[in-house]
Short mmCIF file of C-alpha atoms in Angstrom, two decimals:
data_model
loop_
_atom_site.label_atom_id
_atom_site.label_comp_id
_atom_site.label_asym_id
_atom_site.label_seq_id
_atom_site.Cartn_x
_atom_site.Cartn_y
_atom_site.Cartn_z
CA MET E 1116 8.01 6.53 -20.52
CA PRO E 1117 6.16 8.00 -17.53
CA PRO E 1118 3.42 10.51 -18.28
CA THR E 1119 4.33 14.19 -18.45
CA GLN E 1120 2.15 17.26 -18.45
CA ASN E 1121 2.16 21.03 -18.74
CA PRO E 1122 2.95 22.20 -15.17
CA ASN E 1123 0.59 25.14 -15.55
CA THR E 1124 -2.44 22.86 -15.67
CA THR E 1125 -1.63 20.91 -12.52
CA LYS E 1126 -4.41 21.02 -9.92
CA ILE E 1127 -2.56 19.25 -7.13
CA GLN E 1128 -1.74 21.26 -4.03
CA LEU E 1129 0.95 20.37 -1.53
CA ARG E 1130 0.55 22.22 1.73
CA ARG E 1131 3.64 22.32 3.88
CA PRO E 1132 3.51 23.69 7.42
CA ALA E 1133 5.33 27.01 7.84
CA LYS E 1134 7.39 25.48 10.62
CA PRO E 1135 7.07 21.72 10.91
CA ALA E 1136 7.23 20.74 14.53
CA ARG E 1137 10.24 18.80 15.67
CA ALA E 1138 10.04 15.93 18.13
CA THR E 1139 8.32 17.06 21.31
CA THR E 1140 10.34 17.00 24.53
CA ILE E 1141 8.33 15.68 27.46
CA THR E 1142 9.31 16.69 30.98
CA THR E 1143 8.68 13.74 33.26
CA THR E 1144 7.72 14.23 36.92
CA LYS E 1145 8.97 11.92 39.65
CA PRO E 1146 5.74 9.89 39.93
CA ALA E 1147 5.78 9.38 36.17
CA MET E 1148 9.42 8.28 36.35
CA LEU E 1149 8.55 5.73 39.04
CA PHE E 1150 5.82 4.39 36.78
CA LEU E 1151 8.31 4.19 33.90
CA TYR E 1152 10.80 2.23 36.03
CA ALA E 1153 8.05 -0.17 37.07
CA ALA E 1154 7.09 -0.69 33.43
CA VAL E 1155 10.71 -1.43 32.49
CA LEU E 1156 11.04 -3.97 35.31
CA LEU E 1157 7.84 -5.65 34.16
CA LEU E 1158 9.20 -5.93 30.62
CA LEU E 1159 12.47 -7.41 31.90
CA GLN E 1160 10.51 -10.27 33.45
CA CYS E 1161 9.41 -11.21 29.94
CA VAL E 1162 12.93 -11.43 28.47
CA PRO E 1163 13.10 -15.27 28.59
CA TYR E 1164 10.04 -15.42 26.36
CA ILE E 1165 11.40 -12.89 23.91
CA SER E 1166 14.48 -15.03 23.38
CA CYS E 1167 12.41 -18.11 22.49
CA ASP E 1168 11.74 -19.22 18.95
CA TYR E 1169 8.72 -17.87 17.07
CA GLU E 1170 6.39 -20.80 17.69
CA ASN E 1171 7.07 -20.89 21.42
CA THR E 1172 6.74 -17.13 21.72
CA TRP E 1173 3.40 -17.32 19.91
CA ASN E 1174 2.19 -20.06 22.26
CA PHE E 1175 3.34 -18.16 25.35
CA TYR E 1176 1.41 -15.07 24.28
CA TYR E 1177 -1.80 -16.81 23.34
CA GLU E 1178 -1.88 -19.55 25.99
CA GLN E 1179 -0.19 -18.13 29.10
CA PRO E 1180 -2.01 -15.86 31.57
CA CYS E 1181 1.04 -13.63 32.06
CA CYS E 1182 4.81 -13.46 31.72
CA SER E 1183 5.47 -15.29 35.01
CA ASN E 1184 4.11 -18.40 36.69
CA GLU E 1185 2.15 -16.42 39.27
CA VAL E 1186 -1.61 -16.90 39.45
CA THR E 1187 -3.51 -13.91 38.04
CA ASN E 1188 -7.08 -12.94 37.31
CA TYR E 1189 -6.44 -12.48 33.58
CA ALA E 1190 -8.18 -14.82 31.15
CA LYS E 1191 -6.00 -16.95 28.93
CA HIS E 1192 -5.81 -16.19 25.21
CA LYS E 1193 -6.42 -19.44 23.39
CA ARG E 1194 -4.48 -20.31 20.25
CA ASP E 1195 -7.60 -21.79 18.63
CA HIS E 1196 -9.03 -18.26 18.33
CA VAL E 1197 -6.36 -17.46 15.76
CA ARG E 1198 -6.99 -18.13 12.06
CA GLU E 1199 -4.14 -18.49 9.58
CA PHE E 1200 -3.72 -18.50 5.82
CA ASN E 1201 -0.45 -19.42 4.13
CA CYS E 1202 0.29 -20.52 0.58
CA GLY E 1203 4.05 -20.30 0.79
CA LYS E 1204 6.59 -17.48 0.68
CA LEU E 1205 4.72 -15.12 -1.62
CA TYR E 1206 5.33 -11.73 0.06
CA TYR E 1207 1.76 -10.85 1.05
CA ARG E 1208 1.88 -7.05 1.16
CA THR E 1209 -1.36 -5.57 -0.18
CA PHE E 1210 -4.75 -5.87 1.50
CA HIS E 1211 -8.20 -4.68 0.50
CA MET E 1212 -11.33 -5.46 2.49
CA ASN E 1213 -14.87 -5.63 1.17
CA GLU E 1214 -17.07 -5.77 4.26
CA ALA E 1215 -20.28 -6.13 2.25
CA LYS E 1216 -18.96 -9.39 0.76
CA ASP E 1217 -17.15 -10.54 3.94
CA THR E 1218 -14.01 -10.75 1.82
CA LEU E 1219 -10.38 -9.79 2.25
CA TYR E 1220 -8.34 -9.52 -0.95
CA VAL E 1221 -4.61 -10.09 -0.55
CA GLY E 1222 -2.01 -9.07 -3.12
CA ALA E 1223 1.05 -11.29 -3.22
CA MET E 1224 3.80 -12.29 -5.65
CA ASP E 1225 2.14 -13.14 -9.00
CA ARG E 1226 -1.22 -13.68 -7.27
CA VAL E 1227 -4.33 -12.14 -5.76
CA PHE E 1228 -6.08 -14.21 -3.08
CA ARG E 1229 -9.68 -13.95 -1.88
CA LEU E 1230 -10.11 -14.81 1.80
CA ASN E 1231 -13.30 -15.41 3.77
CA LEU E 1232 -13.35 -12.83 6.58
CA LYS E 1233 -15.33 -15.13 8.87
CA ASN E 1234 -12.58 -17.76 8.69
CA ILE E 1235 -9.57 -17.13 6.48
CA SER E 1236 -8.37 -20.68 7.15
CA SER E 1237 -11.24 -21.98 5.01
CA SER E 1238 -9.77 -20.30 1.91
CA GLN E 1239 -7.89 -22.57 -0.49
CA CYS E 1240 -4.65 -21.74 -2.27
CA ASP E 1241 -5.65 -23.32 -5.58
CA ARG E 1242 -9.30 -22.20 -5.60
CA ASP E 1243 -9.49 -18.66 -4.17
CA VAL E 1244 -6.78 -17.15 -6.33
CA ILE E 1245 -6.00 -15.56 -9.68
CA ASN E 1246 -2.52 -15.81 -11.20
CA LEU E 1247 -1.09 -12.65 -12.79
CA GLU E 1248 2.42 -13.63 -13.81
CA PRO E 1249 4.63 -11.42 -16.00
CA THR E 1250 5.34 -12.48 -19.57
CA ARG E 1251 8.60 -14.17 -20.50
CA ASP E 1252 9.70 -11.05 -22.40
CA ASP E 1253 9.11 -8.88 -19.32
CA VAL E 1254 11.17 -11.26 -17.19
CA VAL E 1255 14.05 -11.36 -19.70
CA SER E 1256 14.08 -7.55 -19.88
CA CYS E 1257 14.05 -7.30 -16.09
CA VAL E 1258 16.94 -9.74 -15.64
CA SER E 1259 18.97 -7.90 -18.29
CA LYS E 1260 18.78 -4.79 -16.06
CA GLY E 1261 20.49 -6.63 -13.22
CA LYS E 1262 17.42 -7.55 -11.18
CA SER E 1263 16.80 -10.81 -9.35
CA GLN E 1264 14.76 -13.33 -11.32
CA ILE E 1265 13.39 -15.00 -8.18
CA PHE E 1266 12.17 -11.78 -6.53
CA ASP E 1267 12.40 -8.51 -8.47
CA CYS E 1268 11.34 -9.97 -11.81
CA LYS E 1269 7.99 -11.18 -10.52
CA ASN E 1270 4.63 -9.41 -10.50
CA HIS E 1271 4.17 -8.12 -6.96
CA ILE E 1272 0.59 -6.88 -6.60
CA ARG E 1273 0.71 -3.44 -4.95
CA VAL E 1274 -2.77 -2.00 -5.59
CA ILE E 1275 -6.19 -3.61 -5.10
CA GLN E 1276 -9.27 -1.38 -5.18
CA SER E 1277 -12.99 -2.08 -5.54
CA MET E 1278 -14.91 -0.80 -8.57
CA GLU E 1279 -18.60 -0.64 -9.44
CA ASN E 1280 -19.98 -1.42 -5.97
CA GLY E 1281 -17.44 -4.17 -5.47
CA ASP E 1282 -18.38 -6.23 -8.53
CA ARG E 1283 -14.97 -5.58 -10.10
CA LEU E 1284 -11.45 -5.02 -8.83
CA TYR E 1285 -8.76 -2.67 -10.07
CA VAL E 1286 -5.36 -4.32 -9.64
CA CYS E 1287 -1.84 -3.04 -10.34
CA GLY E 1288 1.46 -4.92 -10.02
CA THR E 1289 5.18 -4.35 -10.52
CA ASN E 1290 5.20 -6.85 -13.44
CA ALA E 1291 8.96 -7.50 -13.50
CA HIS E 1292 9.82 -3.78 -13.12
CA ASN E 1293 7.37 -2.85 -15.88
CA PRO E 1294 4.18 -1.86 -14.00
CA LYS E 1295 0.92 -3.21 -15.37
CA ASP E 1296 -2.70 -2.78 -14.28
CA TYR E 1297 -5.78 -4.95 -14.72
CA VAL E 1298 -9.53 -4.96 -14.11
CA ILE E 1299 -10.97 -8.31 -13.02
CA TYR E 1300 -14.20 -9.60 -11.51
CA SER E 1301 -14.43 -9.67 -7.72
CA ASN E 1302 -14.68 -13.49 -7.88
CA LEU E 1303 -11.12 -13.42 -9.30
CA THR E 1304 -11.90 -14.22 -12.92
CA HIS E 1305 -10.83 -12.31 -16.03
CA LEU E 1306 -13.17 -10.03 -17.96
CA PRO E 1307 -14.14 -11.16 -21.47
CA ARG E 1308 -12.70 -9.15 -24.35
CA SER E 1309 -16.11 -7.57 -24.93
CA GLU E 1310 -15.85 -5.87 -21.52
CA TYR E 1311 -12.38 -4.42 -22.03
CA VAL E 1312 -11.85 -1.34 -19.83
CA ILE E 1313 -10.32 1.58 -21.71
CA GLY E 1314 -7.18 3.11 -20.19
CA VAL E 1315 -6.09 -0.10 -18.46
CA GLY E 1316 -2.94 -2.04 -19.35
CA GLN E 1317 -0.01 0.23 -18.51
CA GLY E 1318 0.61 0.71 -14.80
CA ILE E 1319 3.35 3.36 -14.87
CA ALA E 1320 2.70 6.06 -12.23
CA LYS E 1321 -0.12 3.91 -10.83
CA CYS E 1322 2.03 1.45 -8.87
CA PRO E 1323 5.81 1.12 -8.33
CA TYR E 1324 8.50 -0.61 -10.35
CA ASP E 1325 10.24 -1.93 -7.24
CA PRO E 1326 8.25 -4.30 -4.99
CA LEU E 1327 9.98 -2.83 -1.92
CA ASP E 1328 8.94 0.78 -2.58
CA ASN E 1329 6.33 2.39 -0.35
CA SER E 1330 3.39 3.52 -2.45
CA THR E 1331 -0.32 4.21 -2.13
CA ALA E 1332 -3.41 4.42 -4.34
CA ILE E 1333 -7.14 4.93 -4.04
CA TYR E 1334 -9.89 4.50 -6.64
CA VAL E 1335 -12.36 7.41 -6.63
CA GLU E 1336 -15.66 6.94 -8.45
CA GLU E 1337 -17.48 10.16 -7.49
CA GLY E 1338 -16.49 13.83 -7.36
CA ASN E 1339 -14.02 13.83 -10.24
CA PRO E 1340 -14.50 16.11 -13.29
CA GLY E 1341 -17.57 14.87 -15.12
CA ASP E 1342 -18.16 12.56 -12.15
CA LEU E 1343 -15.99 9.99 -13.96
CA PRO E 1344 -14.04 7.34 -12.03
CA GLY E 1345 -10.26 7.46 -11.72
CA LEU E 1346 -7.27 6.27 -9.72
CA TYR E 1347 -5.19 8.57 -7.51
CA SER E 1348 -1.72 7.26 -6.69
CA GLY E 1349 1.54 8.15 -5.01
CA THR E 1350 4.52 6.19 -6.29
CA ASN E 1351 7.74 6.14 -8.33
CA ALA E 1352 7.09 6.70 -12.03
CA GLU E 1353 10.55 5.70 -13.34
CA PHE E 1354 12.75 2.63 -13.16
CA THR E 1355 15.57 4.79 -11.73
CA LYS E 1356 13.27 6.19 -9.00
CA ALA E 1357 14.15 9.72 -10.09
CA ASP E 1358 10.52 10.70 -10.66
CA THR E 1359 8.28 10.38 -7.62
CA VAL E 1360 4.75 11.47 -8.35
CA ILE E 1361 1.28 12.13 -7.01
CA PHE E 1362 -0.89 11.21 -9.95
CA ARG E 1363 -4.47 11.05 -11.18
CA THR E 1364 -5.22 8.88 -14.19
CA ASP E 1365 -6.96 9.91 -17.41
CA LEU E 1366 -10.74 10.07 -17.00
CA TYR E 1367 -12.75 8.18 -19.61
CA ASN E 1368 -16.40 8.03 -20.53
CA THR E 1369 -16.58 4.24 -20.32
CA THR E 1370 -19.88 4.08 -22.20
CA ALA E 1371 -18.64 6.04 -25.22
CA LYS E 1372 -15.05 4.71 -24.82
CA ARG E 1373 -13.83 8.31 -25.06
CA LEU E 1374 -11.15 10.27 -23.17
CA GLU E 1375 -12.76 13.24 -21.41
CA TYR E 1376 -10.03 14.60 -19.10
CA LYS E 1377 -6.26 14.17 -19.28
CA PHE E 1378 -4.25 12.97 -16.31
CA LYS E 1379 -2.84 15.30 -13.65
CA ARG E 1380 0.45 14.97 -11.82
CA THR E 1381 2.94 16.83 -9.65
CA LEU E 1382 5.84 18.63 -11.32
CA LYS E 1383 8.53 16.30 -12.63
CA TYR E 1384 12.02 16.32 -11.07
CA ASP E 1385 11.10 19.14 -8.66
CA SER E 1386 12.19 18.46 -5.07
CA LYS E 1387 10.19 21.45 -3.87
CA TRP E 1388 7.09 19.37 -4.57
CA LEU E 1389 8.26 15.91 -3.57
CA ASP E 1390 11.70 14.91 -2.29
CA LYS E 1391 12.02 11.12 -2.35
CA PRO E 1392 8.87 10.60 -0.29
CA ASN E 1393 7.80 7.40 1.39
CA PHE E 1394 4.05 7.16 0.95
CA VAL E 1395 1.95 5.90 3.84
CA GLY E 1396 -1.68 6.11 2.71
CA SER E 1397 -4.35 7.96 0.72
CA PHE E 1398 -7.95 8.82 1.60
CA ASP E 1399 -10.97 10.18 -0.26
CA ILE E 1400 -12.59 12.69 2.13
CA GLY E 1401 -15.27 15.08 0.95
CA GLU E 1402 -14.11 17.04 -2.10
CA TYR E 1403 -10.44 16.13 -1.73
CA VAL E 1404 -8.02 13.22 -1.81
CA TYR E 1405 -5.40 13.35 0.94
CA PHE E 1406 -1.96 11.74 0.69
CA PHE E 1407 0.09 10.98 3.79
CA PHE E 1408 3.84 10.55 3.41
CA ARG E 1409 7.21 11.35 4.96
CA GLU E 1410 10.20 12.99 3.30
CA THR E 1411 13.40 14.94 3.95
CA ALA E 1412 12.53 18.54 4.84
CA VAL E 1413 14.28 20.68 2.20
CA GLU E 1414 13.29 23.88 4.02
CA TYR E 1415 15.51 22.86 6.96
CA ILE E 1416 18.37 21.25 5.03
CA ASN E 1417 20.88 23.78 6.45
CA CYS E 1418 20.16 22.45 9.94
CA GLY E 1419 20.95 18.88 8.96
CA LYS E 1420 18.90 16.09 7.44
CA ALA E 1421 15.50 15.79 9.07
CA VAL E 1422 12.49 13.73 8.03
CA TYR E 1423 9.02 15.23 8.44
CA SER E 1424 5.52 13.90 8.00
CA ARG E 1425 3.51 15.60 5.25
CA ILE E 1426 -0.08 15.78 4.07
CA ALA E 1427 -0.86 16.60 0.43
CA ARG E 1428 -4.37 17.67 -0.57
CA VAL E 1429 -5.47 17.01 -4.15
CA CYS E 1430 -8.26 19.25 -5.45
#
């Protein structure tokens, strides 16, 4: 079951604008209109390339000086400047960059890859990877709920965050619609049992059940109560997607293996806090964590359904 909490102790603030601005209407002058027409005509010249297949379109963009055969002063974009990495159809959706280590971590289906930022093509599918597949019991349970065994009932990695100066990674995946989190070494090896991290193992409210859901998370190591590290997330906390939450995990004293501060979350089943939001990102700035998302504006529901961008500030 997803975590619940006394609403009176919640320290999360959602600040909605008094009157969210609707789409801005721009009045275009005649010179601007002429420029717009010229831009449209220029795009129309490129239509033959748009209709080509992917490979040809890619080559046209990177190897042709322009959309037409006319001689121009623009330098050609060479295809050999592009680096690629592909280990099959694994739904690469989550990215985390460690600039200090020149490494890009990629979360995919059942896997986390480690790519060399200087040349991702040098990374190898069977070497620079850790497999995090769901258990057979998790898969059976997932299939029994009507989900697809070849897609839904996999472990889609949706959160990758650095810990301890980048020496470890916090990872969370859908785990066949039963979210699970892990802590691993940054070289993509498992921790020994003697280094077990307390509070890790159940990923509910930390990453989504559904691999297609928009979610966000950020690992904050400084500025929390007791200056203890913790994860802040925005995601669905139930299989049915009825409980969308902004959440902060329990805070543990990792040395003493002791819980110091209980988790915090937004009110459950309260559309005045969150109304089926689509999360975009989260950022640790100063004393706050900011969540960016979009949702239906309940304050303007009488004027028809309208989607507004929101910012939530977590104290």
